[in-house]
Amino acid sequence: MPPHPLEIGPAGQAAARALVRTRTARGYSQRQLATRITAQGRRMTFTALSRIERRARRCDIDDLVAIAAALGVSPCALLGGPAEPLEPVSAGAT
């Protein structure tokens, strides 16, 4: 039996929407953005980018960072907002 793909959760859904908004605001086609991502050293086809935008493919962290860099934004901008300061974690926290 083939493995089932993992569902795309709320953060992935929000990132896909933010990606589309940011890409179109910058005036890039999917092909242009995929070329920019690949030029930075992260190979990505426009088909893969389209699948991420359509929520048919999960976007891993390396893809997210490369996409954000190619768009000239912080990865946090694609995750739904400004970076929140992290709370210190105590040594015994779970």
CSV table of N, CA, C and O in Angstrom, one decimal, residues 5-74:
chain,number,residue,atom,x,y,z
A,5,PRO,N,0.3,10.9,1.6
A,5,PRO,CA,1.0,12.2,1.8
A,5,PRO,C,0.4,12.9,3.0
A,5,PRO,O,-0.8,12.7,3.4
A,6,LEU,N,1.3,13.6,3.7
A,6,LEU,CA,0.9,14.4,4.9
A,6,LEU,C,0.0,15.5,4.4
A,6,LEU,O,0.2,16.2,3.4
A,7,GLU,N,-1.1,15.8,5.2
A,7,GLU,CA,-1.9,16.9,4.9
A,7,GLU,C,-1.2,18.2,5.1
A,7,GLU,O,-0.3,18.3,6.0
A,8,ILE,N,-1.6,19.2,4.4
A,8,ILE,CA,-1.0,20.5,4.6
A,8,ILE,C,-1.9,21.2,5.7
A,8,ILE,O,-3.1,21.4,5.6
A,9,GLY,N,-1.2,21.6,6.8
A,9,GLY,CA,-1.9,22.2,7.9
A,9,GLY,C,-2.1,23.6,7.8
A,9,GLY,O,-1.8,24.2,6.7
A,10,PRO,N,-2.6,24.3,8.8
A,10,PRO,CA,-3.0,25.7,8.7
A,10,PRO,C,-1.8,26.6,8.4
A,10,PRO,O,-2.0,27.6,7.7
A,11,ALA,N,-0.6,26.3,9.0
A,11,ALA,CA,0.5,27.1,8.7
A,11,ALA,C,0.9,27.0,7.2
A,11,ALA,O,1.3,28.0,6.5
A,12,GLY,N,0.9,25.8,6.7
A,12,GLY,CA,1.2,25.6,5.2
A,12,GLY,C,0.2,26.3,4.3
A,12,GLY,O,0.5,26.8,3.3
A,13,GLN,N,-1.1,26.2,4.7
A,13,GLN,CA,-2.2,26.9,4.0
A,13,GLN,C,-1.9,28.4,3.9
A,13,GLN,O,-2.0,29.0,2.9
A,14,ALA,N,-1.6,29.0,5.1
A,14,ALA,CA,-1.4,30.4,5.2
A,14,ALA,C,-0.1,30.8,4.4
A,14,ALA,O,-0.1,31.8,3.7
A,15,ALA,N,0.9,30.0,4.5
A,15,ALA,CA,2.1,30.3,3.7
A,15,ALA,C,1.9,30.3,2.2
A,15,ALA,O,2.4,31.1,1.5
A,16,ALA,N,1.1,29.3,1.8
A,16,ALA,CA,0.8,29.2,0.3
A,16,ALA,C,0.0,30.5,-0.1
A,16,ALA,O,0.3,31.1,-1.2
A,17,ARG,N,-0.9,30.9,0.7
A,17,ARG,CA,-1.7,32.2,0.3
A,17,ARG,C,-0.7,33.4,0.4
A,17,ARG,O,-0.8,34.2,-0.5
A,18,ALA,N,0.1,33.5,1.4
A,18,ALA,CA,1.1,34.6,1.4
A,18,ALA,C,2.0,34.6,0.3
A,18,ALA,O,2.4,35.6,-0.3
A,19,LEU,N,2.5,33.4,-0.1
A,19,LEU,CA,3.3,33.2,-1.3
A,19,LEU,C,2.7,33.8,-2.5
A,19,LEU,O,3.3,34.6,-3.3
A,20,VAL,N,1.5,33.4,-2.8
A,20,VAL,CA,0.7,33.9,-4.0
A,20,VAL,C,0.6,35.5,-3.9
A,20,VAL,O,0.9,36.2,-4.9
A,21,ARG,N,0.2,36.0,-2.8
A,21,ARG,CA,0.0,37.4,-2.6
A,21,ARG,C,1.3,38.2,-2.9
A,21,ARG,O,1.4,39.2,-3.6
A,22,THR,N,2.4,37.7,-2.3
A,22,THR,CA,3.7,38.4,-2.4
A,22,THR,C,4.2,38.3,-3.8
A,22,THR,O,4.7,39.2,-4.3
A,23,ARG,N,4.1,37.1,-4.4
A,23,ARG,CA,4.6,36.9,-5.7
A,23,ARG,C,3.9,37.8,-6.7
A,23,ARG,O,4.5,38.5,-7.5
A,24,THR,N,2.6,37.9,-6.6
A,24,THR,CA,1.8,38.7,-7.6
A,24,THR,C,2.1,40.2,-7.3
A,24,THR,O,2.1,41.0,-8.2
A,25,ALA,N,2.2,40.6,-6.0
A,25,ALA,CA,2.5,42.0,-5.7
A,25,ALA,C,3.9,42.4,-6.3
A,25,ALA,O,4.1,43.6,-6.6
A,26,ARG,N,4.8,41.4,-6.3
A,26,ARG,CA,6.2,41.7,-6.9
A,26,ARG,C,6.1,41.7,-8.4
A,26,ARG,O,7.1,42.1,-9.1
A,27,GLY,N,5.0,41.2,-9.0
A,27,GLY,CA,4.9,41.1,-10.5
A,27,GLY,C,5.6,39.9,-11.1
A,27,GLY,O,5.9,40.0,-12.3
A,28,TYR,N,5.9,38.9,-10.3
A,28,TYR,CA,6.6,37.7,-10.9
A,28,TYR,C,5.6,36.7,-11.3
A,28,TYR,O,4.6,36.4,-10.6
A,29,SER,N,5.9,36.1,-12.4
A,29,SER,CA,5.1,34.8,-12.8
A,29,SER,C,5.7,33.7,-12.0
A,29,SER,O,6.8,33.8,-11.4
A,30,GLN,N,5.1,32.6,-12.0
A,30,GLN,CA,5.6,31.4,-11.3
A,30,GLN,C,6.9,31.0,-11.9
A,30,GLN,O,7.9,30.6,-11.2
A,31,ARG,N,7.0,31.1,-13.2
A,31,ARG,CA,8.2,30.7,-13.9
A,31,ARG,C,9.4,31.6,-13.6
A,31,ARG,O,10.5,31.2,-13.3
A,32,GLN,N,9.1,32.9,-13.5
A,32,GLN,CA,10.1,33.9,-13.1
A,32,GLN,C,10.6,33.7,-11.7
A,32,GLN,O,11.8,33.7,-11.4
A,33,LEU,N,9.7,33.4,-10.8
A,33,LEU,CA,10.1,33.2,-9.4
A,33,LEU,C,10.9,31.9,-9.3
A,33,LEU,O,11.9,31.9,-8.6
A,34,ALA,N,10.5,30.9,-9.9
A,34,ALA,CA,11.2,29.6,-9.9
A,34,ALA,C,12.6,29.8,-10.4
A,34,ALA,O,13.6,29.2,-9.9
A,35,THR,N,12.8,30.6,-11.5
A,35,THR,CA,14.1,30.9,-12.0
A,35,THR,C,15.0,31.6,-11.0
A,35,THR,O,16.1,31.3,-10.8
A,36,ARG,N,14.4,32.6,-10.3
A,36,ARG,CA,15.1,33.3,-9.2
A,36,ARG,C,15.5,32.4,-8.1
A,36,ARG,O,16.6,32.5,-7.6
A,37,ILE,N,14.6,31.5,-7.7
A,37,ILE,CA,14.9,30.5,-6.6
A,37,ILE,C,16.1,29.6,-7.0
A,37,ILE,O,17.1,29.4,-6.3
A,38,THR,N,16.0,29.1,-8.3
A,38,THR,CA,17.0,28.2,-8.8
A,38,THR,C,18.4,28.9,-8.9
A,38,THR,O,19.4,28.4,-8.6
A,39,ALA,N,18.4,30.2,-9.3
A,39,ALA,CA,19.6,31.0,-9.4
A,39,ALA,C,20.3,31.2,-8.1
A,39,ALA,O,21.5,31.4,-8.0
A,40,GLN,N,19.5,31.1,-7.0
A,40,GLN,CA,20.1,31.2,-5.6
A,40,GLN,C,20.6,29.9,-5.1
A,40,GLN,O,21.1,29.8,-4.0
A,41,GLY,N,20.5,28.8,-5.9
A,41,GLY,CA,21.1,27.5,-5.5
A,41,GLY,C,20.1,26.5,-5.0
A,41,GLY,O,20.5,25.4,-4.7
A,42,ARG,N,18.8,26.8,-5.0
A,42,ARG,CA,17.8,25.9,-4.6
A,42,ARG,C,17.0,25.5,-5.8
A,42,ARG,O,16.1,26.3,-6.2
A,43,ARG,N,17.2,24.4,-6.4
A,43,ARG,CA,16.5,24.0,-7.7
A,43,ARG,C,15.0,23.9,-7.4
A,43,ARG,O,14.6,23.3,-6.5
A,44,MET,N,14.2,24.7,-8.2
A,44,MET,CA,12.8,24.6,-8.2
A,44,MET,C,12.2,24.9,-9.5
A,44,MET,O,12.6,25.8,-10.2
A,45,THR,N,11.3,24.0,-10.0
A,45,THR,CA,10.6,24.2,-11.2
A,45,THR,C,9.4,25.0,-11.0
A,45,THR,O,8.9,25.1,-9.8
A,46,PHE,N,8.9,25.6,-12.0
A,46,PHE,CA,7.6,26.4,-11.9
A,46,PHE,C,6.5,25.5,-11.5
A,46,PHE,O,5.5,25.9,-10.9
A,47,THR,N,6.6,24.2,-12.0
A,47,THR,CA,5.5,23.2,-11.6
A,47,THR,C,5.5,23.0,-10.1
A,47,THR,O,4.4,22.9,-9.5
A,48,ALA,N,6.7,22.8,-9.5
A,48,ALA,CA,6.8,22.6,-8.1
A,48,ALA,C,6.2,23.8,-7.3
A,48,ALA,O,5.4,23.7,-6.4
A,49,LEU,N,6.6,25.0,-7.8
A,49,LEU,CA,6.0,26.2,-7.2
A,49,LEU,C,4.5,26.3,-7.3
A,49,LEU,O,3.8,26.6,-6.4
A,50,SER,N,4.0,26.0,-8.5
A,50,SER,CA,2.6,26.0,-8.7
A,50,SER,C,1.9,25.0,-7.7
A,50,SER,O,0.8,25.3,-7.2
A,51,ARG,N,2.5,23.8,-7.5
A,51,ARG,CA,1.9,22.8,-6.6
A,51,ARG,C,1.9,23.3,-5.2
A,51,ARG,O,0.9,23.1,-4.5
A,52,ILE,N,2.9,24.0,-4.8
A,52,ILE,CA,3.0,24.6,-3.5
A,52,ILE,C,1.9,25.7,-3.3
A,52,ILE,O,1.1,25.7,-2.3
A,53,GLU,N,1.7,26.5,-4.3
A,53,GLU,CA,0.7,27.6,-4.3
A,53,GLU,C,-0.7,27.0,-4.2
A,53,GLU,O,-1.6,27.5,-3.6
A,54,ARG,N,-0.9,25.9,-5.0
A,54,ARG,CA,-2.2,25.3,-5.0
A,54,ARG,C,-2.5,24.3,-3.9
A,54,ARG,O,-3.5,23.7,-3.8
A,55,ARG,N,-1.5,24.2,-3.0
A,55,ARG,CA,-1.6,23.4,-1.8
A,55,ARG,C,-1.7,21.9,-2.2
A,55,ARG,O,-2.3,21.1,-1.5
A,56,ALA,N,-1.0,21.5,-3.3
A,56,ALA,CA,-0.9,20.2,-3.7
A,56,ALA,C,0.4,19.5,-3.3
A,56,ALA,O,0.6,18.4,-3.5
A,57,ARG,N,1.3,20.4,-2.8
A,57,ARG,CA,2.6,19.9,-2.4
A,57,ARG,C,3.0,20.7,-1.2
A,57,ARG,O,2.8,21.9,-1.1
A,58,ARG,N,3.6,20.0,-0.2
A,58,ARG,CA,4.1,20.6,1.0
A,58,ARG,C,5.3,21.4,0.7
A,58,ARG,O,6.1,21.1,-0.2
A,59,CYS,N,5.5,22.5,1.4
A,59,CYS,CA,6.6,23.4,1.3
A,59,CYS,C,7.6,23.1,2.4
A,59,CYS,O,7.2,23.4,3.6
A,60,ASP,N,8.7,22.5,2.2
A,60,ASP,CA,9.6,22.3,3.3
A,60,ASP,C,10.4,23.6,3.7
A,60,ASP,O,10.3,24.6,3.0
A,61,ILE,N,11.1,23.5,4.8
A,61,ILE,CA,11.7,24.7,5.4
A,61,ILE,C,12.7,25.3,4.4
A,61,ILE,O,12.9,26.5,4.3
A,62,ASP,N,13.5,24.4,3.8
A,62,ASP,CA,14.5,24.9,2.8
A,62,ASP,C,13.8,25.6,1.6
A,62,ASP,O,14.3,26.6,1.2
A,63,ASP,N,12.7,25.1,1.2
A,63,ASP,CA,12.0,25.7,0.1
A,63,ASP,C,11.5,27.1,0.6
A,63,ASP,O,11.6,28.1,-0.1
A,64,LEU,N,10.9,27.1,1.8
A,64,LEU,CA,10.3,28.4,2.3
A,64,LEU,C,11.4,29.5,2.4
A,64,LEU,O,11.2,30.6,2.0
A,65,VAL,N,12.6,29.1,2.9
A,65,VAL,CA,13.6,30.1,3.1
A,65,VAL,C,14.1,30.6,1.7
A,65,VAL,O,14.3,31.8,1.5
A,66,ALA,N,14.2,29.7,0.7
A,66,ALA,CA,14.7,30.1,-0.6
A,66,ALA,C,13.6,30.9,-1.3
A,66,ALA,O,14.0,31.9,-2.0
A,67,ILE,N,12.4,30.6,-1.2
A,67,ILE,CA,11.3,31.3,-1.8
A,67,ILE,C,11.2,32.7,-1.2
A,67,ILE,O,11.2,33.7,-1.9
A,68,ALA,N,11.3,32.8,0.1
A,68,ALA,CA,11.3,34.1,0.8
A,68,ALA,C,12.5,35.0,0.3
A,68,ALA,O,12.3,36.2,0.0
A,69,ALA,N,13.7,34.4,0.2
A,69,ALA,CA,14.9,35.2,-0.3
A,69,ALA,C,14.7,35.7,-1.7
A,69,ALA,O,15.0,36.8,-2.0
A,70,ALA,N,14.1,34.8,-2.5
A,70,ALA,CA,13.9,35.2,-3.9
A,70,ALA,C,12.8,36.3,-4.0
A,70,ALA,O,12.9,37.1,-5.0
A,71,LEU,N,11.9,36.4,-3.1
A,71,LEU,CA,10.9,37.4,-3.1
A,71,LEU,C,11.4,38.7,-2.3
A,71,LEU,O,10.7,39.7,-2.3
A,72,GLY,N,12.5,38.6,-1.6
A,72,GLY,CA,13.0,39.7,-0.9
A,72,GLY,C,12.3,40.0,0.4
A,72,GLY,O,12.2,41.1,0.9
A,73,VAL,N,11.7,38.9,1.0
A,73,VAL,CA,11.0,39.0,2.3
A,73,VAL,C,11.6,38.0,3.3
A,73,VAL,O,12.3,37.1,3.0
A,74,SER,N,11.2,38.2,4.6
A,74,SER,CA,11.6,37.3,5.6
A,74,SER,C,10.8,36.1,5.5
A,74,SER,O,9.6,36.1,5.1
